[in-house]
XYZ file of C-alpha atoms in Angstrom:
651
model
C 16.131 -29.712 6.918
C 15.990 -26.233 8.203
C 19.438 -25.293 10.355
C 18.448 -22.982 13.043
C 21.679 -20.664 13.431
C 22.815 -19.020 16.624
C 24.620 -15.987 16.849
C 28.188 -16.662 14.744
C 27.258 -19.988 13.431
C 27.473 -20.407 9.604
C 26.205 -22.939 7.176
C 26.816 -23.762 3.520
C 24.773 -22.418 0.718
C 24.188 -25.227 -2.061
C 22.225 -22.496 -4.210
C 22.999 -19.204 -5.453
C 19.248 -17.828 -6.517
C 17.715 -17.089 -2.866
C 15.117 -15.259 -0.917
C 15.996 -13.958 2.540
C 12.586 -13.785 4.139
C 12.289 -11.214 7.545
C 9.535 -11.172 9.929
C 9.114 -8.555 12.411
C 6.482 -7.478 14.830
C 6.577 -4.183 13.830
C 7.161 -2.543 10.485
C 11.072 -2.382 9.740
C 13.304 -1.070 6.925
C 15.217 -3.935 5.370
C 18.181 -3.445 3.251
C 21.707 -4.652 2.019
C 25.224 -3.600 1.569
C 27.848 -5.189 -0.537
C 31.322 -5.555 1.043
C 34.818 -6.285 -0.648
C 37.221 -9.279 0.758
C 37.740 -6.880 4.112
C 34.097 -6.298 4.449
C 34.397 -2.636 3.447
C 31.198 -1.060 1.721
C 32.813 1.112 -1.141
C 30.247 3.686 -1.708
C 26.876 4.336 -1.628
C 26.117 2.279 -4.807
C 26.879 -0.660 -2.876
C 24.142 -0.082 -0.864
C 20.411 -1.444 -1.285
C 18.017 0.332 0.443
C 14.027 1.581 0.155
C 15.275 4.589 -1.844
C 17.426 2.649 -4.466
C 16.155 -1.046 -3.940
C 18.218 -2.730 -6.671
C 21.841 -3.790 -7.239
C 23.319 -6.238 -9.429
C 22.170 -9.542 -8.162
C 20.047 -8.008 -4.715
C 16.504 -6.384 -4.897
C 15.250 -5.178 -1.615
C 11.855 -4.022 -0.156
C 10.921 -0.420 -1.293
C 9.220 0.582 1.970
C 8.878 -0.126 5.751
C 6.720 -3.521 6.486
C 6.624 -6.422 9.303
C 7.573 -8.869 6.577
C 9.901 -8.606 3.315
C 11.505 -10.951 0.824
C 15.087 -9.828 -0.742
C 15.565 -11.319 -3.710
C 19.643 -12.188 -3.865
C 21.112 -13.873 -6.818
C 24.857 -14.669 -5.859
C 25.983 -15.591 -9.294
C 24.918 -11.887 -10.194
C 26.948 -9.708 -7.931
C 30.069 -8.295 -9.289
C 33.217 -10.243 -8.823
C 34.970 -7.724 -6.566
C 31.977 -8.509 -3.964
C 32.953 -10.947 -1.011
C 30.224 -10.467 1.356
C 26.272 -9.366 1.671
C 25.102 -8.027 4.762
C 21.321 -8.190 5.660
C 20.365 -5.189 7.493
C 17.223 -4.212 9.636
C 16.281 -0.875 11.087
C 13.420 0.614 12.907
C 11.892 3.583 10.796
C 12.081 6.903 12.588
C 9.404 9.951 12.595
C 6.535 7.340 12.333
C 5.394 7.160 16.002
C 6.560 3.287 16.037
C 9.090 1.712 18.471
C 12.668 3.504 18.953
C 14.460 0.207 19.794
C 14.583 -3.275 19.052
C 14.135 -4.147 23.076
C 10.454 -2.931 22.672
C 9.129 -5.398 20.287
C 9.433 -9.299 19.359
C 12.602 -10.663 18.359
C 12.843 -10.384 14.146
C 13.858 -13.479 12.296
C 15.548 -13.728 9.124
C 15.589 -16.965 6.872
C 17.551 -18.058 3.981
C 15.261 -20.138 1.437
C 15.072 -21.078 -1.981
C 12.824 -19.950 -4.674
C 10.455 -22.840 -3.894
C 10.216 -21.810 -0.523
C 12.210 -24.404 0.857
C 14.184 -22.956 3.895
C 18.032 -23.403 4.239
C 18.781 -21.668 7.650
C 16.732 -19.069 9.747
C 18.195 -17.005 12.592
C 16.015 -15.412 15.113
C 17.639 -12.220 16.597
C 17.686 -11.976 20.308
C 19.048 -9.945 22.782
C 18.574 -6.783 21.279
C 17.709 -3.835 23.424
C 18.551 -0.511 22.389
C 19.344 -1.119 19.323
C 17.635 0.476 16.370
C 19.535 -1.224 13.520
C 21.150 -4.460 13.446
C 22.954 -6.436 11.077
C 20.798 -9.695 10.641
C 23.045 -12.392 7.949
C 26.401 -11.871 6.270
C 26.366 -14.077 3.035
C 30.179 -14.360 2.012
C 32.145 -15.918 -0.501
C 35.131 -18.546 0.845
C 37.053 -20.662 -1.778
C 34.611 -20.085 -4.239
C 31.618 -20.985 -2.305
C 28.787 -19.252 -0.590
C 28.010 -19.435 3.005
C 25.464 -17.812 5.319
C 26.453 -16.147 9.096
C 23.982 -15.463 11.617
C 25.668 -11.765 12.812
C 22.858 -10.332 15.256
C 25.144 -7.424 15.499
C 23.209 -4.331 16.581
C 23.606 -0.471 16.673
C 21.837 2.001 19.255
C 23.077 4.485 16.784
C 20.798 3.424 14.210
C 21.708 3.068 10.591
C 24.184 5.795 10.564
C 26.075 3.924 13.093
C 25.869 0.582 11.214
C 27.037 2.211 7.853
C 29.846 3.999 9.565
C 31.175 0.629 10.838
C 31.144 -0.833 7.617
C 33.479 1.639 6.207
C 30.821 4.125 4.405
C 31.950 7.894 4.599
C 28.795 9.088 3.492
C 26.817 7.287 6.265
C 25.062 10.150 7.650
C 23.749 11.228 4.662
C 22.636 7.883 3.575
C 21.002 7.193 6.573
C 19.092 10.333 6.466
C 18.181 9.659 3.060
C 17.076 6.244 3.511
C 14.329 7.207 6.282
C 13.054 10.119 3.865
C 12.440 7.698 1.186
C 10.405 5.282 3.981
C 8.438 8.053 5.092
C 7.446 9.029 1.572
C 6.730 5.032 0.613
C 4.606 5.391 4.112
C 2.811 8.602 3.303
C 1.591 7.080 -0.286
C 0.958 3.399 1.049
C -2.258 1.973 1.007
C -2.890 0.711 4.535
C -3.611 -3.122 4.318
C -6.511 -4.587 5.992
C -6.015 -5.623 9.704
C -4.533 -9.205 10.329
C -6.693 -11.762 11.410
C -6.400 -13.901 14.437
C -6.381 -17.608 14.516
C -10.108 -17.900 15.026
C -10.534 -15.741 11.948
C -11.435 -12.676 13.731
C -10.088 -9.780 12.602
C -7.534 -8.152 15.045
C -8.584 -4.804 16.437
C -6.961 -2.442 18.292
C -9.562 -0.447 19.371
C -9.319 3.061 21.345
C -11.662 5.764 22.388
C -15.523 4.716 20.740
C -16.600 7.235 18.625
C -19.373 9.126 20.170
C -22.754 8.185 19.354
C -21.587 5.385 17.592
C -21.249 1.975 20.227
C -18.359 0.910 18.794
C -14.642 1.221 18.973
C -12.500 2.600 16.422
C -9.071 0.566 15.232
C -6.222 2.596 15.743
C -4.653 4.527 12.801
C -2.107 2.953 10.559
C -0.491 3.903 7.421
C 1.375 0.022 7.108
C -0.158 -3.098 7.929
C 1.062 -4.099 11.693
C 1.579 -7.797 10.264
C 1.920 -8.255 6.654
C 0.018 -11.470 5.957
C 1.936 -14.332 4.824
C 1.540 -15.494 1.244
C 2.636 -18.951 -0.386
C 3.352 -19.854 -4.312
C 1.011 -21.974 -5.686
C -0.001 -23.331 -8.985
C -3.322 -21.758 -10.064
C -5.293 -24.894 -9.704
C -4.810 -24.928 -5.904
C -2.510 -27.574 -5.724
C 0.749 -27.198 -3.382
C 3.510 -26.721 -5.302
C 5.964 -29.639 -5.122
C 9.115 -29.122 -3.335
C 12.369 -28.026 -5.374
C 9.823 -27.013 -8.340
C 11.260 -24.537 -10.520
C 9.025 -21.500 -10.322
C 9.647 -20.492 -13.805
C 8.621 -23.891 -15.129
C 4.691 -22.982 -14.859
C 2.115 -20.210 -13.947
C 1.889 -19.690 -10.205
C -0.566 -18.264 -8.045
C 0.398 -15.953 -5.026
C -2.734 -16.610 -3.235
C -3.073 -15.450 0.296
C -3.560 -18.731 1.967
C -5.981 -17.924 4.461
C -8.572 -16.695 1.775
C -9.470 -19.984 1.012
C -9.845 -21.318 4.593
C -13.927 -21.713 5.739
C -14.915 -18.675 7.406
C -16.945 -19.165 11.001
C -20.431 -18.858 8.774
C -20.573 -21.183 5.776
C -18.905 -19.476 2.553
C -20.511 -19.848 -0.751
C -19.651 -23.457 -2.250
C -18.059 -23.359 -5.696
C -19.439 -26.366 -7.854
C -16.917 -29.326 -8.212
C -13.823 -28.292 -10.515
C -12.743 -31.167 -13.098
C -9.147 -32.279 -12.420
C -6.526 -30.080 -14.114
C -9.132 -27.227 -14.559
C -8.753 -23.656 -12.235
C -11.757 -23.104 -9.761
C -14.884 -21.338 -10.535
C -14.831 -17.901 -9.027
C -17.821 -17.121 -6.430
C -18.090 -13.908 -5.197
C -17.744 -13.810 -1.416
C -15.034 -16.714 -1.495
C -13.124 -15.166 1.519
C -13.431 -15.403 5.373
C -15.661 -13.067 7.137
C -18.547 -13.066 9.583
C -21.037 -11.603 6.768
C -21.225 -11.296 2.882
C -19.964 -7.754 2.884
C -16.934 -8.658 5.086
C -16.193 -11.973 2.757
C -16.478 -9.618 -0.287
C -14.114 -6.956 1.258
C -11.750 -9.374 2.181
C -11.790 -11.400 -1.260
C -11.388 -7.862 -2.950
C -7.856 -7.071 -0.801
C -6.845 -10.926 -1.655
C -7.231 -10.070 -5.556
C -5.398 -6.988 -4.818
C -2.480 -8.959 -2.995
C -2.304 -11.567 -5.581
C -2.073 -9.071 -8.677
C 0.616 -7.198 -6.648
C 2.343 -10.606 -6.039
C 2.158 -12.332 -9.319
C 3.091 -9.021 -11.125
C 6.138 -8.583 -8.710
C 7.157 -12.159 -9.657
C 6.943 -11.695 -13.490
C 8.943 -8.216 -13.107
C 11.293 -10.178 -11.419
C 11.498 -12.893 -13.863
C 12.370 -10.578 -16.619
C 14.993 -8.418 -14.582
C 16.987 -12.002 -13.915
C 16.427 -12.936 -17.651
C 17.883 -9.392 -18.988
C 20.609 -9.152 -16.060
C 21.707 -12.985 -16.976
C 21.630 -12.081 -21.145
C 24.090 -8.856 -20.093
C 26.448 -11.108 -18.522
C 26.527 -13.714 -21.128
C 26.916 -10.861 -23.871
C 29.883 -9.173 -21.724
C 31.389 -12.703 -21.428
C 31.310 -13.015 -25.349
C 32.536 -9.514 -25.945
C 35.614 -9.980 -23.464
C 36.864 -12.570 -25.486
C 38.883 -11.470 -28.875
C 38.377 -14.884 -29.831
C 34.321 -15.041 -29.875
C 33.951 -11.455 -30.604
C 33.607 -11.457 -34.041
C 32.895 -14.134 -36.445
C 29.860 -16.937 -36.480
C 30.916 -18.120 -33.169
C 30.088 -14.762 -31.348
C 27.071 -14.336 -33.354
C 26.074 -17.475 -32.471
C 26.623 -17.169 -28.898
C 24.508 -13.769 -28.668
C 22.144 -15.333 -30.400
C 21.621 -18.161 -27.699
C 21.959 -15.607 -24.911
C 18.640 -13.815 -26.629
C 17.077 -17.103 -26.727
C 17.607 -17.936 -23.089
C 16.220 -14.510 -22.477
C 13.376 -14.827 -24.596
C 12.536 -18.157 -23.046
C 12.216 -16.946 -19.741
C 10.292 -14.084 -20.206
C 7.874 -15.963 -22.394
C 7.445 -18.731 -19.524
C 6.921 -15.650 -17.275
C 4.147 -13.948 -19.255
C 2.514 -17.183 -19.794
C 2.414 -17.635 -15.963
C 1.231 -14.005 -15.405
C -1.256 -14.083 -18.143
C -2.676 -17.384 -17.029
C -3.013 -15.564 -13.142
C -4.719 -12.414 -14.980
C -7.060 -14.561 -16.698
C -8.253 -16.164 -13.149
C -8.190 -12.998 -11.530
C -10.201 -11.353 -14.222
C -12.759 -13.901 -13.844
C -13.348 -13.424 -10.176
C -13.312 -9.787 -10.765
C -16.558 -10.453 -13.259
C -18.267 -12.232 -10.654
C -17.275 -9.993 -7.526
C -18.056 -6.545 -8.749
C -21.702 -7.130 -9.540
C -21.926 -8.710 -5.710
C -20.718 -5.428 -4.144
C -22.737 -3.522 -1.750
C -23.320 0.004 -2.849
C -20.892 1.724 -0.926
C -17.851 0.035 -2.639
C -19.739 -0.749 -6.355
C -19.030 1.374 -9.062
C -21.505 4.398 -10.027
C -22.452 2.355 -12.997
C -23.554 -0.515 -11.164
C -27.085 -1.200 -10.985
C -27.394 -2.225 -7.007
C -27.509 2.058 -7.065
C -30.881 1.805 -8.835
C -32.308 -0.215 -5.878
C -30.370 2.022 -3.345
C -32.186 2.578 0.377
C -30.863 4.565 3.052
C -28.830 2.077 5.311
C -29.762 1.206 8.793
C -25.866 0.690 9.738
C -22.543 1.812 8.494
C -21.062 -0.456 6.207
C -17.704 -2.067 6.811
C -15.824 -0.167 3.763
C -16.210 2.560 0.703
C -14.627 2.929 -2.576
C -12.297 5.285 -3.224
C -11.734 4.631 -7.004
C -9.977 1.891 -8.951
C -6.226 0.273 -9.098
C -4.303 -0.941 -12.059
C -1.015 -2.076 -13.113
C 0.575 -1.801 -16.571
C 1.141 -5.610 -17.212
C -2.907 -5.616 -16.271
C -4.491 -2.538 -17.743
C -7.624 -4.053 -18.361
C -7.990 -5.466 -14.944
C -9.175 -2.893 -12.074
C -9.139 -3.471 -8.443
C -11.535 -1.793 -6.330
C -9.701 0.498 -3.907
C -11.531 -0.223 -0.574
C -10.928 1.287 2.495
C -12.287 1.050 5.929
C -15.022 3.106 8.044
C -14.550 4.903 9.540
C -11.948 6.808 7.591
C -8.430 6.952 9.522
C -7.110 9.961 7.450
C -8.449 12.598 5.809
C -8.456 12.878 1.832
C -7.038 15.245 -0.354
C -7.705 15.506 -4.130
C -4.845 17.334 -6.048
C -6.154 20.066 -8.292
C -2.731 20.624 -9.232
C -1.028 19.641 -12.784
C -1.107 16.192 -13.180
C 0.168 14.607 -16.488
C -2.120 11.217 -16.916
C 0.220 7.905 -17.831
C -1.111 7.946 -21.370
C 0.635 11.665 -21.766
C -2.569 13.723 -21.536
C -1.761 17.148 -20.281
C -4.895 18.443 -18.219
C -5.505 22.623 -18.123
C -5.471 24.005 -14.632
C -9.237 24.955 -14.856
C -10.045 21.933 -16.067
C -8.376 20.077 -13.409
C -10.306 22.018 -10.679
C -13.475 21.311 -12.091
C -12.857 17.458 -12.220
C -11.378 17.944 -8.895
C -14.658 19.105 -7.749
C -16.631 16.512 -9.206
C -14.519 13.926 -7.900
C -15.022 15.634 -4.259
C -18.744 15.941 -4.746
C -18.883 12.138 -6.034
C -17.319 11.123 -2.386
C -19.007 13.071 -0.077
C -22.095 11.872 -1.646
C -20.720 8.264 -1.595
C -20.042 8.586 1.974
C -23.168 10.074 2.514
C -24.961 7.035 1.219
C -23.170 4.764 3.176
C -24.217 6.039 6.315
C -27.324 6.027 8.264
C -28.724 9.351 7.987
C -28.411 10.897 11.369
C -24.939 9.338 11.900
C -23.033 11.395 9.359
C -23.271 14.865 7.945
C -21.550 17.086 5.388
C -20.271 20.972 6.065
C -18.535 22.939 3.029
C -16.263 25.706 2.768
C -16.207 27.279 -0.465
C -14.304 30.595 0.588
C -14.848 32.437 -2.800
C -17.837 30.329 -4.187
C -15.400 29.540 -7.221
C -17.095 25.635 -6.695
C -21.131 26.738 -6.788
C -21.269 24.603 -10.224
C -19.957 21.463 -8.957
C -21.604 21.871 -5.378
C -24.775 22.706 -7.001
C -26.458 18.342 -6.528
C -25.387 18.873 -2.820
C -26.888 22.255 -2.190
C -30.129 21.526 -4.416
C -30.842 17.933 -2.651
C -30.398 19.801 1.046
C -28.460 17.201 2.202
C -25.860 19.791 3.606
C -25.888 20.740 7.435
C -25.584 24.447 6.423
C -25.130 26.413 3.345
C -21.338 26.409 2.114
C -19.578 28.759 4.382
C -18.115 31.765 2.306
C -15.581 34.509 3.199
C -12.932 34.859 5.524
C -15.717 34.962 8.371
C -17.595 31.861 7.298
C -14.246 29.616 7.111
C -13.426 30.931 10.662
C -16.687 30.308 12.159
C -17.035 26.496 10.760
C -13.461 25.469 11.364
C -14.032 27.312 15.489
C -17.260 25.095 15.766
C -15.530 22.001 14.608
C -12.452 22.366 16.951
C -14.499 23.426 19.428
C -16.436 19.824 19.154
C -13.144 18.137 18.618
C -11.682 19.419 22.169
C -15.175 18.624 23.609
C -15.326 15.161 22.471
C -11.783 14.147 23.309
C -11.922 15.461 26.732
C -15.363 13.603 27.377
C -14.216 10.410 25.920
C -10.678 10.521 27.876
C -12.492 11.314 31.119
C -14.827 8.743 30.675
C -17.471 11.475 30.672
C -19.595 11.137 27.265
C -22.895 11.687 29.109
C -21.822 15.411 30.258
C -21.371 16.320 26.730
C -23.355 19.597 25.919
C -27.150 18.473 24.858
C -27.302 20.560 21.933
C -23.847 19.369 20.206
C -24.035 17.028 17.196
C -22.130 14.015 17.747
C -22.629 12.485 14.290
C -19.615 11.923 12.227
C -18.856 15.208 10.080
C -17.226 15.248 6.679
C -15.825 18.857 6.156
C -15.378 19.545 2.205
C -12.707 22.513 1.818
C -12.645 23.741 -1.696
C -9.642 25.854 -3.286
C -7.420 25.510 -0.311
C -5.638 27.812 0.792
C -7.946 30.942 -0.732
C -9.461 32.454 2.193
C -7.460 30.809 4.975
C -5.419 33.181 7.087
C -2.614 31.947 9.434
C -4.859 30.997 12.086
C -7.406 28.967 9.663
C -4.615 27.285 8.125
C -3.673 25.876 12.242
C -6.884 25.130 12.747
C -7.356 22.786 9.570
C -4.065 21.323 10.637
C -5.579 20.416 14.133
C -8.688 18.956 12.515
C -6.520 16.766 10.102
C -4.341 15.297 13.089
C -6.986 15.084 15.977
C -10.608 15.033 14.057
C -10.621 11.453 12.830
C -10.412 9.914 16.247
C -13.431 11.666 17.384
C -15.412 11.570 13.767
C -14.291 14.525 11.989
C -12.888 13.881 8.811
C -11.090 16.389 5.808
C -12.015 15.931 2.210
C -9.511 18.940 0.884
C -9.502 20.141 -2.849
C -6.173 22.067 -3.338
C -2.967 22.535 -5.780
C 0.178 22.160 -3.499
C 1.637 24.666 -5.399
C -1.192 27.288 -4.678
C 0.248 26.922 -0.894
C 3.664 27.680 -1.650
C 3.977 30.663 0.534
C 3.604 28.778 3.707
C 6.409 26.820 2.977
C 7.383 23.527 5.260
C 4.226 24.518 7.443
C 1.737 22.645 5.595
C 4.019 19.603 4.841
C 2.311 18.076 8.168
C -0.778 18.365 6.988
C -0.213 16.895 3.059
C 1.495 13.813 4.956
C -1.435 13.317 6.784
C -4.018 13.426 4.268
C -4.208 10.494 1.540
C -3.620 11.914 -1.607
C -6.398 11.161 -4.642
C -6.023 12.636 -8.320
C -9.482 13.849 -10.447
C -7.673 11.870 -13.309
C -5.793 8.470 -13.638
C -2.064 8.585 -11.906
C 0.462 6.236 -10.593
C 0.843 7.586 -7.069
C -0.056 4.972 -4.937
C 1.745 1.843 -3.519
C 0.855 -1.276 -2.265
C 1.945 -2.585 1.091
C 3.293 -5.768 0.111
C 5.349 -5.398 -2.753
C 5.869 -1.152 -3.352
C 4.662 -1.262 -7.081
C 3.557 2.135 -8.349
C -0.372 1.661 -9.022
C -2.519 3.561 -11.626
C -5.536 5.474 -9.618
C -8.493 6.302 -11.279
C -11.000 8.064 -9.419
C -14.607 7.231 -8.518
C -16.623 9.387 -11.200
C -20.395 9.553 -12.144
C -20.865 8.429 -15.731
C -21.558 11.434 -18.034
C -25.359 11.801 -18.212
C -26.096 9.673 -15.367
C -28.598 10.675 -13.013
C -27.434 8.404 -10.050
C -26.142 10.829 -7.950
C -29.224 12.776 -8.145
C -31.257 9.843 -7.360
C -29.149 9.042 -4.392
C -28.739 12.330 -3.002
C -32.979 12.457 -2.876
C -33.038 9.233 -1.254
C -30.943 10.683 1.314
C -32.756 14.080 1.731
C -36.143 12.361 2.289
C -34.839 10.018 5.147
C -33.701 13.201 6.762
C -35.550 14.454 10.142
C -35.581 17.738 8.111
C -37.637 16.770 5.485
C -40.145 14.539 8.047
């Protein structure tokens, strides 16, 4: 039975391996501090936070999120540690709330590894505070207890850490917020949560001109991280008190298998004890495309969760082995001789057994996810399909915009053969930046600068073509800025097909003319939307969504042009102007911090595999692979010809 704690109340803990589950209405930073017998934090090395998420016996989340799971092993914390404080703080500089009184009361639950709640505390009564000590785990007479604290600090993390005796509190608080900002900048936005009736919970803002639809509010992290549960891969609920290391677990989003409003495809009967046969579209959604999109994101989350479970088990096994070996070496009587060797072999055997069980669980989950990917990939619509998918052979210009578009593939080192499509919602809420700077591939391959620039332009052309092909022909246009003409070879398919709104702009005058025209469009549409006067827009104004492809930035840009580009990156997506910038950040180093907001506002992609993206649940570093056209394929020319033929200019 769960103990519902009030402020100041304590409760005994019968287990030493626990999870602290945090739930909040908005993304928050979760961390923890270790304290000695007087509660003092002896140094920054006793603070677990997103920039340094692991300590002995403790692991916290690597980024801000609305839900967190903190792993705690009280048997592995140092002997001089007598208190563990769980901290929450609101991230700064993200446009979110600045005080806990403006959001729903957060809660913290202490659970066993099987998910059984031991104690729960809802932190009520907060107002101007932006940081709070939620719980305290403390050692008393050899036993551990949990206490509900709820102590808030209007001065934020710096004040909280200062109160715990940390001399470097201000500097550490700044580093934590910087780490959170970096995590948000590289985080892939999760899909929006669902309401109880199965429909997507959307926050509507100003409608895009001419679309007749509302646009989701921009976001970098999910408003609410979806709940998940650990359950056996055969779909049966886990037995209470089951040892998670005793069998394979499938960290599956529970709502993925709920019946959607329209009937979902039915899987054939499954014999008892056998894993379910995967079916394309086995997820919630009003259409097949929406079900496939949600299924892909479910696979993405499942792979993140099951990999996290494996890594956690390996870390625990290594930590326990190190502790047992330290005990053997600390006793002179068992350090040498057959007894010491036997103890060392026993410690290694325990480590190998735990890692083996975890690997078996991971392999079983990977097999199920691989089987699911094999049926989902061929069923994806063109906008979400790989370029070598046969669906492109029958491509026709769509009559309406699809739900999402594919930007590439993602994978983790433990599951390299399994690729998860990287799908993002349309319309794009952030611009895209293809980094043509020096990148070292995960396999150690180093590319020459000229080769990287060419590959970056090929990736940009492939992305621009995919976005063109995903939209009705009159609702999306592409404009290109190529100041020095250096990208003429890569841009040839777009230019020759006639799908561009105008030839690529060249020279400083061309750059200025295109940017001024788009800035004027953004200003006019913003004023019309905010004044509810869209009917008053000039008759010649093109209200179709526009993709501006900028090559070799910042060459050809003066200070005024740079300012205009920053403005389009910030304000453009809301009214249908999107950026696709090909640039090497080192080339823009002369601008200093002036361009930092631009880089942060764009989603960074690379023309070669690179592990720079993070998932919104666990924070793994995922290897991104761009969606490039296979060598020798004519699919790009085929698709562009279809788009050009459907254009009113060709009729």
